[in-house]
């Protein structure tokens, strides 16, 4: 006859451990901060896109490994989580999907603060600007050909049929208005290097001090440069009925598509970008010279811009967390 005490005593620790794991509640995420790259470590060295966020919100947090994500997720006790997602459409959107589908997190009410550096046309923006995206547009979903093979409405681009629902997203106008109300007057950092570099350009917007503004964010896996490509980006923005093209970046349209599929809505998505370069050279340099500048001829202001992004985004993040009772069920009406 078996002793009745053997099996229960042998399996008791495993049973208790399984119960504890099964009953562990997921982390309720109020704001998720997604940056694209970090230069080295998350703190203590040259800052990339995530370092200032990490030092403000996650310095005392433990990394949470998520299968399929490019980097660990960090969460603080206030419901703010963040991660480095990877650059480009595939890396960033696959990381977001892995995090969204992971049972460790409850993102049913999450606001997504997708942020990073970007380029801007000198006619609209300048080095150090921080912008809230009003539209997220995919630059790549279409047909392109060599200019010598003909033009279509003056451009070498034609939209591809069948992508109408995913090639452009109007981000929640009320959410964008809230962002401007909370952060629109934020004083931004500038640098002597950026100030000197701006003087190469004749445009009034290129020469001014940095500020917070809004416009269309254009997503393309290609780092496009030159006045011709800039003109094409503006053409696509207008073709899709969006606001003026303001920022060139590589991720937001793809990430927004993933959020739409998994969450069923894009109403809580922020696209926050800081401009660290112009999308074209000045009138005295060719596009190739702009792409491959001589030593000491690059735009300054990178450090200041990534800090500006985290400052502006942090103000909005803190506002949502502080007023969570009125934000948890959706974006409140703007008064």
mmCIF file of C-alpha atoms in Angstrom:
data_model
loop_
_atom_site.group_PDB
_atom_site.id
_atom_site.type_symbol
_atom_site.label_atom_id
_atom_site.label_comp_id
_atom_site.label_asym_id
_atom_site.label_seq_id
_atom_site.Cartn_x
_atom_site.Cartn_y
_atom_site.Cartn_z
ATOM 1 C CA UNK A 1 0.000 0.000 0.000
ATOM 2 C CA UNK A 2 1.272 3.478 -0.887
ATOM 3 C CA UNK A 3 1.785 5.917 1.921
ATOM 4 C CA UNK A 4 -0.777 8.694 1.500
ATOM 5 C CA UNK A 5 1.675 11.400 2.572
ATOM 6 C CA UNK A 6 4.309 10.719 -0.125
ATOM 7 C CA UNK A 7 2.673 12.199 -3.232
ATOM 8 C CA UNK A 8 1.156 15.316 -1.669
ATOM 9 C CA UNK A 9 4.401 16.212 0.100
ATOM 10 C CA UNK A 10 6.486 15.586 -3.025
ATOM 11 C CA UNK A 11 4.332 17.770 -5.289
ATOM 12 C CA UNK A 12 3.360 20.477 -2.791
ATOM 13 C CA UNK A 13 6.143 23.029 -3.648
ATOM 14 C CA UNK A 14 5.447 22.760 -7.379
ATOM 15 C CA UNK A 15 1.729 23.109 -6.814
ATOM 16 C CA UNK A 16 2.152 26.256 -4.702
ATOM 17 C CA UNK A 17 4.596 27.759 -7.211
ATOM 18 C CA UNK A 18 2.188 27.102 -10.084
ATOM 19 C CA UNK A 19 -0.662 28.677 -8.178
ATOM 20 C CA UNK A 20 1.405 31.790 -7.481
ATOM 21 C CA UNK A 21 2.366 32.171 -11.127
ATOM 22 C CA UNK A 22 -1.172 31.606 -12.335
ATOM 23 C CA UNK A 23 -2.609 34.189 -9.944
ATOM 24 C CA UNK A 24 -0.011 36.906 -10.648
ATOM 25 C CA UNK A 25 -1.905 39.883 -12.049
ATOM 26 C CA UNK A 26 -0.645 41.535 -15.245
ATOM 27 C CA UNK A 27 0.868 45.001 -15.031
ATOM 28 C CA UNK A 28 -1.735 47.656 -15.724
ATOM 29 C CA UNK A 29 0.013 49.971 -18.195
ATOM 30 C CA UNK A 30 -1.172 53.577 -18.312
ATOM 31 C CA UNK A 31 1.491 54.931 -20.692
ATOM 32 C CA UNK A 32 3.862 52.899 -22.820
ATOM 33 C CA UNK A 33 7.003 54.713 -23.992
ATOM 34 C CA UNK A 34 8.487 53.259 -27.156
ATOM 35 C CA UNK A 35 11.849 54.541 -28.439
ATOM 36 C CA UNK A 36 13.727 53.123 -31.422
ATOM 37 C CA UNK A 37 17.374 52.931 -30.404
ATOM 38 C CA UNK A 38 19.843 53.503 -27.616
ATOM 39 C CA UNK A 39 23.484 54.245 -28.379
ATOM 40 C CA UNK A 40 25.054 52.252 -25.544
ATOM 41 C CA UNK A 41 23.725 51.627 -22.060
ATOM 42 C CA UNK A 42 20.422 52.971 -20.787
ATOM 43 C CA UNK A 43 22.239 55.347 -18.467
ATOM 44 C CA UNK A 44 25.685 56.748 -17.793
ATOM 45 C CA UNK A 45 26.930 57.291 -21.349
ATOM 46 C CA UNK A 46 26.010 59.174 -24.522
ATOM 47 C CA UNK A 47 22.243 59.371 -24.679
ATOM 48 C CA UNK A 48 20.218 57.861 -27.492
ATOM 49 C CA UNK A 49 16.442 58.061 -27.747
ATOM 50 C CA UNK A 50 15.634 56.106 -24.569
ATOM 51 C CA UNK A 51 18.189 57.232 -22.012
ATOM 52 C CA UNK A 52 16.420 60.336 -20.689
ATOM 53 C CA UNK A 53 13.161 58.387 -20.393
ATOM 54 C CA UNK A 54 14.957 55.595 -18.570
ATOM 55 C CA UNK A 55 16.615 57.954 -16.109
ATOM 56 C CA UNK A 56 13.322 59.692 -15.321
ATOM 57 C CA UNK A 57 10.982 56.702 -15.092
ATOM 58 C CA UNK A 58 12.809 53.369 -14.991
ATOM 59 C CA UNK A 59 16.137 53.719 -13.191
ATOM 60 C CA UNK A 60 14.878 51.647 -10.266
ATOM 61 C CA UNK A 61 12.929 49.158 -12.400
ATOM 62 C CA UNK A 62 13.878 45.599 -13.223
ATOM 63 C CA UNK A 63 14.012 44.491 -16.881
ATOM 64 C CA UNK A 64 11.157 42.269 -18.051
ATOM 65 C CA UNK A 65 12.167 39.975 -20.909
ATOM 66 C CA UNK A 66 9.535 39.626 -23.630
ATOM 67 C CA UNK A 67 9.931 36.938 -26.274
ATOM 68 C CA UNK A 68 9.933 38.550 -29.713
ATOM 69 C CA UNK A 69 10.768 42.060 -28.505
ATOM 70 C CA UNK A 70 14.079 43.693 -29.358
ATOM 71 C CA UNK A 71 14.790 44.772 -25.765
ATOM 72 C CA UNK A 72 13.429 44.280 -22.248
ATOM 73 C CA UNK A 73 10.456 46.249 -20.970
ATOM 74 C CA UNK A 74 10.780 48.409 -17.864
ATOM 75 C CA UNK A 75 7.832 49.451 -15.681
ATOM 76 C CA UNK A 76 7.546 51.756 -12.691
ATOM 77 C CA UNK A 77 5.008 51.762 -9.869
ATOM 78 C CA UNK A 78 2.935 54.513 -11.533
ATOM 79 C CA UNK A 79 1.966 52.394 -14.528
ATOM 80 C CA UNK A 80 4.507 53.809 -16.969
ATOM 81 C CA UNK A 81 6.362 51.202 -19.021
ATOM 82 C CA UNK A 82 8.930 51.589 -21.768
ATOM 83 C CA UNK A 83 11.260 49.763 -24.112
ATOM 84 C CA UNK A 84 13.679 50.183 -27.015
ATOM 85 C CA UNK A 85 11.807 48.762 -30.004
ATOM 86 C CA UNK A 86 14.404 48.705 -32.782
ATOM 87 C CA UNK A 87 14.747 50.854 -35.893
ATOM 88 C CA UNK A 88 12.603 50.520 -39.004
ATOM 89 C CA UNK A 89 9.130 49.195 -39.659
ATOM 90 C CA UNK A 90 9.766 45.487 -39.108
ATOM 91 C CA UNK A 91 11.896 45.667 -35.965
ATOM 92 C CA UNK A 92 9.758 48.255 -34.199
ATOM 93 C CA UNK A 93 6.321 46.887 -35.081
ATOM 94 C CA UNK A 94 7.249 43.278 -34.289
ATOM 95 C CA UNK A 95 8.510 44.406 -30.871
ATOM 96 C CA UNK A 96 5.266 46.265 -30.201
ATOM 97 C CA UNK A 97 3.196 43.250 -31.207
ATOM 98 C CA UNK A 98 5.197 40.933 -28.948
ATOM 99 C CA UNK A 99 4.739 43.292 -25.999
ATOM 100 C CA UNK A 100 1.028 43.849 -26.664
ATOM 101 C CA UNK A 101 0.313 40.125 -26.847
ATOM 102 C CA UNK A 102 2.352 39.215 -23.784
ATOM 103 C CA UNK A 103 0.120 38.275 -20.792
ATOM 104 C CA UNK A 104 2.477 40.058 -18.386
ATOM 105 C CA UNK A 105 0.892 43.361 -19.434
ATOM 106 C CA UNK A 106 -2.640 44.708 -19.430
ATOM 107 C CA UNK A 107 -2.699 47.338 -22.182
ATOM 108 C CA UNK A 108 -6.442 47.632 -22.549
ATOM 109 C CA UNK A 109 -6.313 51.305 -21.503
ATOM 110 C CA UNK A 110 -2.759 52.205 -22.508
ATOM 111 C CA UNK A 111 -1.640 55.437 -24.173
ATOM 112 C CA UNK A 112 1.263 54.813 -26.557
ATOM 113 C CA UNK A 113 4.049 57.409 -26.531
ATOM 114 C CA UNK A 114 5.988 56.409 -29.657
ATOM 115 C CA UNK A 115 8.999 58.691 -29.947
ATOM 116 C CA UNK A 116 12.376 59.236 -31.539
ATOM 117 C CA UNK A 117 14.543 61.470 -33.707
ATOM 118 C CA UNK A 118 13.664 62.530 -37.234
ATOM 119 C CA UNK A 119 14.425 64.779 -40.189
ATOM 120 C CA UNK A 120 12.469 67.833 -41.285
ATOM 121 C CA UNK A 121 12.217 69.987 -44.426
ATOM 122 C CA UNK A 122 13.881 73.377 -43.854
ATOM 123 C CA UNK A 123 10.749 75.111 -45.116
ATOM 124 C CA UNK A 124 8.790 73.759 -42.131
ATOM 125 C CA UNK A 125 11.081 72.904 -39.248
ATOM 126 C CA UNK A 126 14.495 73.225 -37.684
ATOM 127 C CA UNK A 127 17.043 71.320 -35.624
ATOM 128 C CA UNK A 128 15.764 70.796 -32.073
ATOM 129 C CA UNK A 129 12.052 71.034 -32.903
ATOM 130 C CA UNK A 130 9.708 68.571 -31.212
ATOM 131 C CA UNK A 131 6.530 67.675 -33.074
ATOM 132 C CA UNK A 132 3.342 65.785 -32.333
ATOM 133 C CA UNK A 133 2.190 63.845 -35.382
ATOM 134 C CA UNK A 134 -1.276 64.674 -36.613
ATOM 135 C CA UNK A 135 -1.054 62.018 -39.345
ATOM 136 C CA UNK A 136 1.055 58.870 -39.746
ATOM 137 C CA UNK A 137 1.634 58.050 -43.424
ATOM 138 C CA UNK A 138 3.463 55.145 -45.027
ATOM 139 C CA UNK A 139 5.871 56.531 -47.624
ATOM 140 C CA UNK A 140 6.483 53.128 -49.233
ATOM 141 C CA UNK A 141 3.098 51.632 -50.142
ATOM 142 C CA UNK A 142 3.010 52.516 -53.809
ATOM 143 C CA UNK A 143 4.825 52.313 -57.135
ATOM 144 C CA UNK A 144 8.106 54.122 -57.891
ATOM 145 C CA UNK A 145 10.279 54.313 -60.980
ATOM 146 C CA UNK A 146 13.281 56.196 -62.360
ATOM 147 C CA UNK A 147 12.526 59.842 -63.278
ATOM 148 C CA UNK A 148 13.731 59.403 -66.859
ATOM 149 C CA UNK A 149 10.981 56.826 -67.388
ATOM 150 C CA UNK A 150 8.199 59.367 -67.023
ATOM 151 C CA UNK A 151 6.294 61.388 -64.435
ATOM 152 C CA UNK A 152 2.847 61.015 -62.876
ATOM 153 C CA UNK A 153 1.473 64.378 -61.760
ATOM 154 C CA UNK A 154 5.056 65.575 -61.754
ATOM 155 C CA UNK A 155 6.228 62.750 -59.489
ATOM 156 C CA UNK A 156 7.695 59.254 -59.740
ATOM 157 C CA UNK A 157 5.154 57.818 -57.291
ATOM 158 C CA UNK A 158 1.700 56.299 -57.639
ATOM 159 C CA UNK A 159 -0.299 54.811 -54.743
ATOM 160 C CA UNK A 160 -0.846 51.059 -54.881
ATOM 161 C CA UNK A 161 -4.467 49.963 -54.735
ATOM 162 C CA UNK A 162 -5.532 47.763 -51.850
ATOM 163 C CA UNK A 163 -3.628 49.609 -49.123
ATOM 164 C CA UNK A 164 -6.127 52.396 -48.522
ATOM 165 C CA UNK A 165 -6.826 51.378 -44.899
ATOM 166 C CA UNK A 166 -3.212 51.050 -43.808
ATOM 167 C CA UNK A 167 -1.260 53.623 -45.815
ATOM 168 C CA UNK A 168 -2.394 56.580 -43.693
ATOM 169 C CA UNK A 169 -3.761 57.122 -40.201
ATOM 170 C CA UNK A 170 -5.156 60.335 -38.821
ATOM 171 C CA UNK A 171 -4.079 60.333 -35.200
ATOM 172 C CA UNK A 172 -6.705 61.396 -32.692
ATOM 173 C CA UNK A 173 -7.133 65.178 -33.216
ATOM 174 C CA UNK A 174 -8.359 65.700 -29.657
ATOM 175 C CA UNK A 175 -5.322 63.855 -28.293
ATOM 176 C CA UNK A 176 -3.009 65.991 -30.433
ATOM 177 C CA UNK A 177 -4.790 69.131 -29.201
ATOM 178 C CA UNK A 178 -4.335 67.984 -25.614
ATOM 179 C CA UNK A 179 -0.636 67.428 -26.270
ATOM 180 C CA UNK A 180 -0.263 70.951 -27.611
ATOM 181 C CA UNK A 181 -2.260 72.395 -24.707
ATOM 182 C CA UNK A 182 -0.049 70.664 -22.146
ATOM 183 C CA UNK A 183 3.327 71.014 -23.883
ATOM 184 C CA UNK A 184 2.995 73.635 -26.613
ATOM 185 C CA UNK A 185 4.825 76.334 -24.660
ATOM 186 C CA UNK A 186 7.595 74.111 -23.322
ATOM 187 C CA UNK A 187 10.984 75.799 -23.482
ATOM 188 C CA UNK A 188 13.309 73.651 -25.571
ATOM 189 C CA UNK A 189 17.068 73.286 -25.380
ATOM 190 C CA UNK A 190 19.266 74.546 -28.203
ATOM 191 C CA UNK A 191 22.974 74.380 -29.002
ATOM 192 C CA UNK A 192 25.596 76.605 -30.551
ATOM 193 C CA UNK A 193 26.328 73.917 -33.110
ATOM 194 C CA UNK A 194 22.706 73.794 -34.250
ATOM 195 C CA UNK A 195 22.493 77.585 -34.354
ATOM 196 C CA UNK A 196 25.553 77.781 -36.566
ATOM 197 C CA UNK A 197 24.325 74.982 -38.843
ATOM 198 C CA UNK A 198 20.927 76.668 -39.370
ATOM 199 C CA UNK A 199 22.580 79.706 -40.891
ATOM 200 C CA UNK A 200 23.418 77.640 -43.981
ATOM 201 C CA UNK A 201 19.738 77.649 -44.927
ATOM 202 C CA UNK A 202 17.784 80.654 -46.220
ATOM 203 C CA UNK A 203 14.386 79.498 -44.910
ATOM 204 C CA UNK A 204 12.934 81.422 -41.986
ATOM 205 C CA UNK A 205 11.736 78.221 -40.306
ATOM 206 C CA UNK A 206 15.152 76.621 -40.660
ATOM 207 C CA UNK A 207 16.846 79.597 -38.962
ATOM 208 C CA UNK A 208 14.519 80.036 -35.999
ATOM 209 C CA UNK A 209 14.830 78.618 -32.481
ATOM 210 C CA UNK A 210 13.271 75.192 -31.863
ATOM 211 C CA UNK A 211 9.648 74.897 -30.768
ATOM 212 C CA UNK A 212 6.808 72.394 -30.281
ATOM 213 C CA UNK A 213 4.533 71.964 -33.297
ATOM 214 C CA UNK A 214 2.325 69.465 -35.180
ATOM 215 C CA UNK A 215 2.153 67.988 -38.672
ATOM 216 C CA UNK A 216 2.309 64.832 -40.752
ATOM 217 C CA UNK A 217 4.908 62.189 -39.882
ATOM 218 C CA UNK A 218 6.073 60.273 -42.966
ATOM 219 C CA UNK A 219 7.213 56.667 -42.389
ATOM 220 C CA UNK A 220 9.730 55.151 -44.780
ATOM 221 C CA UNK A 221 12.417 52.502 -44.400
ATOM 222 C CA UNK A 222 14.519 54.596 -46.769
ATOM 223 C CA UNK A 223 16.434 57.601 -45.426
ATOM 224 C CA UNK A 224 15.337 59.840 -48.256
ATOM 225 C CA UNK A 225 17.255 63.052 -48.914
ATOM 226 C CA UNK A 226 17.105 65.990 -51.265
ATOM 227 C CA UNK A 227 14.523 68.544 -52.385
ATOM 228 C CA UNK A 228 13.026 66.103 -54.905
ATOM 229 C CA UNK A 229 12.281 63.433 -52.291
ATOM 230 C CA UNK A 230 11.020 66.085 -49.875
ATOM 231 C CA UNK A 231 8.652 67.370 -52.538
ATOM 232 C CA UNK A 232 7.441 63.817 -53.143
ATOM 233 C CA UNK A 233 6.739 63.334 -49.427
ATOM 234 C CA UNK A 234 4.630 66.493 -49.417
ATOM 235 C CA UNK A 235 2.866 65.289 -52.587
ATOM 236 C CA UNK A 236 1.955 61.987 -50.867
ATOM 237 C CA UNK A 237 0.721 63.783 -47.753
ATOM 238 C CA UNK A 238 -1.589 65.961 -49.811
ATOM 239 C CA UNK A 239 -2.636 63.040 -52.023
ATOM 240 C CA UNK A 240 -3.895 61.259 -48.903
ATOM 241 C CA UNK A 241 -5.656 64.347 -47.532
ATOM 242 C CA UNK A 242 -3.258 64.809 -44.629
ATOM 243 C CA UNK A 243 -1.622 67.872 -43.103
ATOM 244 C CA UNK A 244 1.638 69.238 -44.499
ATOM 245 C CA UNK A 245 4.577 66.863 -44.349
ATOM 246 C CA UNK A 246 6.687 67.866 -41.345
ATOM 247 C CA UNK A 247 8.806 64.888 -40.291
ATOM 248 C CA UNK A 248 10.533 61.951 -41.952
ATOM 249 C CA UNK A 249 10.922 58.890 -39.724
ATOM 250 C CA UNK A 250 10.856 55.097 -40.030
ATOM 251 C CA UNK A 251 8.334 53.539 -37.660
ATOM 252 C CA UNK A 252 5.038 55.167 -36.685
ATOM 253 C CA UNK A 253 2.789 54.012 -39.558
ATOM 254 C CA UNK A 254 3.810 50.377 -39.010
ATOM 255 C CA UNK A 255 3.461 50.575 -35.218
ATOM 256 C CA UNK A 256 0.059 52.237 -35.563
ATOM 257 C CA UNK A 257 -1.099 49.394 -37.792
ATOM 258 C CA UNK A 258 -0.102 46.838 -35.149
ATOM 259 C CA UNK A 259 -1.885 48.807 -32.435
ATOM 260 C CA UNK A 260 -5.008 49.057 -34.615
ATOM 261 C CA UNK A 261 -5.028 45.301 -35.174
ATOM 262 C CA UNK A 262 -4.431 44.260 -31.581
ATOM 263 C CA UNK A 263 -6.259 47.029 -29.706
ATOM 264 C CA UNK A 264 -9.012 47.728 -32.214
ATOM 265 C CA UNK A 265 -8.348 51.475 -32.079
ATOM 266 C CA UNK A 266 -5.655 54.072 -32.678
ATOM 267 C CA UNK A 267 -7.250 56.743 -30.507
ATOM 268 C CA UNK A 268 -4.535 56.559 -27.829
ATOM 269 C CA UNK A 269 -1.474 56.756 -30.068
ATOM 270 C CA UNK A 270 1.029 59.612 -29.835
ATOM 271 C CA UNK A 271 3.738 60.119 -32.440
ATOM 272 C CA UNK A 272 6.431 62.347 -30.921
ATOM 273 C CA UNK A 273 9.533 63.266 -32.908
ATOM 274 C CA UNK A 274 12.510 65.548 -32.497
ATOM 275 C CA UNK A 275 14.290 66.893 -35.567
ATOM 276 C CA UNK A 276 18.048 66.280 -35.665
ATOM 277 C CA UNK A 277 18.649 66.944 -39.369
ATOM 278 C CA UNK A 278 17.165 68.561 -42.453
ATOM 279 C CA UNK A 279 15.838 66.301 -45.196
ATOM 280 C CA UNK A 280 17.954 68.118 -47.798
ATOM 281 C CA UNK A 281 21.113 70.134 -48.167
ATOM 282 C CA UNK A 282 21.329 73.893 -48.353
ATOM 283 C CA UNK A 283 21.306 75.597 -51.778
ATOM 284 C CA UNK A 284 25.108 75.579 -51.876
ATOM 285 C CA UNK A 285 25.581 71.812 -51.557
ATOM 286 C CA UNK A 286 24.460 68.808 -53.562
ATOM 287 C CA UNK A 287 22.344 66.035 -52.095
ATOM 288 C CA UNK A 288 25.355 63.707 -52.068
ATOM 289 C CA UNK A 289 27.412 66.313 -50.221
ATOM 290 C CA UNK A 290 24.618 66.551 -47.671
ATOM 291 C CA UNK A 291 24.574 62.762 -47.317
ATOM 292 C CA UNK A 292 28.345 62.545 -46.893
ATOM 293 C CA UNK A 293 29.397 65.764 -45.170
ATOM 294 C CA UNK A 294 32.965 66.801 -44.566
ATOM 295 C CA UNK A 295 34.333 66.435 -41.016
ATOM 296 C CA UNK A 296 32.784 69.006 -38.714
ATOM 297 C CA UNK A 297 30.027 69.873 -41.177
ATOM 298 C CA UNK A 298 27.183 67.847 -39.642
ATOM 299 C CA UNK A 299 24.208 69.364 -37.833
ATOM 300 C CA UNK A 300 24.618 69.919 -34.101
ATOM 301 C CA UNK A 301 21.979 69.604 -31.429
ATOM 302 C CA UNK A 302 21.482 65.829 -31.175
ATOM 303 C CA UNK A 303 21.954 65.710 -27.408
ATOM 304 C CA UNK A 304 19.644 68.656 -26.876
ATOM 305 C CA UNK A 305 16.985 67.225 -29.189
ATOM 306 C CA UNK A 306 16.744 63.812 -27.519
ATOM 307 C CA UNK A 307 16.443 65.602 -24.196
ATOM 308 C CA UNK A 308 13.741 67.856 -25.659
ATOM 309 C CA UNK A 309 11.776 64.799 -26.788
ATOM 310 C CA UNK A 310 11.827 63.265 -23.314
ATOM 311 C CA UNK A 311 10.988 66.599 -21.674
ATOM 312 C CA UNK A 312 7.952 67.237 -23.876
ATOM 313 C CA UNK A 313 6.797 63.619 -23.851
ATOM 314 C CA UNK A 314 7.356 63.403 -20.114
ATOM 315 C CA UNK A 315 5.114 66.383 -19.490
ATOM 316 C CA UNK A 316 2.271 64.691 -21.353
ATOM 317 C CA UNK A 317 2.960 61.328 -19.714
ATOM 318 C CA UNK A 318 2.891 62.876 -16.241
ATOM 319 C CA UNK A 319 -0.318 64.738 -17.057
ATOM 320 C CA UNK A 320 -2.100 61.535 -18.064
ATOM 321 C CA UNK A 321 -0.877 59.596 -15.029
ATOM 322 C CA UNK A 322 -1.730 62.433 -12.628
ATOM 323 C CA UNK A 323 -5.233 62.751 -14.102
ATOM 324 C CA UNK A 324 -5.760 59.048 -14.673
ATOM 325 C CA UNK A 325 -9.323 59.006 -13.327
ATOM 326 C CA UNK A 326 -10.402 61.250 -16.213
ATOM 327 C CA UNK A 327 -8.141 59.654 -18.849
ATOM 328 C CA UNK A 328 -8.449 55.915 -18.199
ATOM 329 C CA UNK A 329 -11.715 55.479 -20.108
ATOM 330 C CA UNK A 330 -10.619 57.534 -23.109
ATOM 331 C CA UNK A 331 -9.383 60.949 -24.177
ATOM 332 C CA UNK A 332 -11.468 63.533 -22.316
ATOM 333 C CA UNK A 333 -13.068 66.421 -24.208
ATOM 334 C CA UNK A 334 -10.809 69.431 -24.551
ATOM 335 C CA UNK A 335 -12.163 72.403 -22.604
#
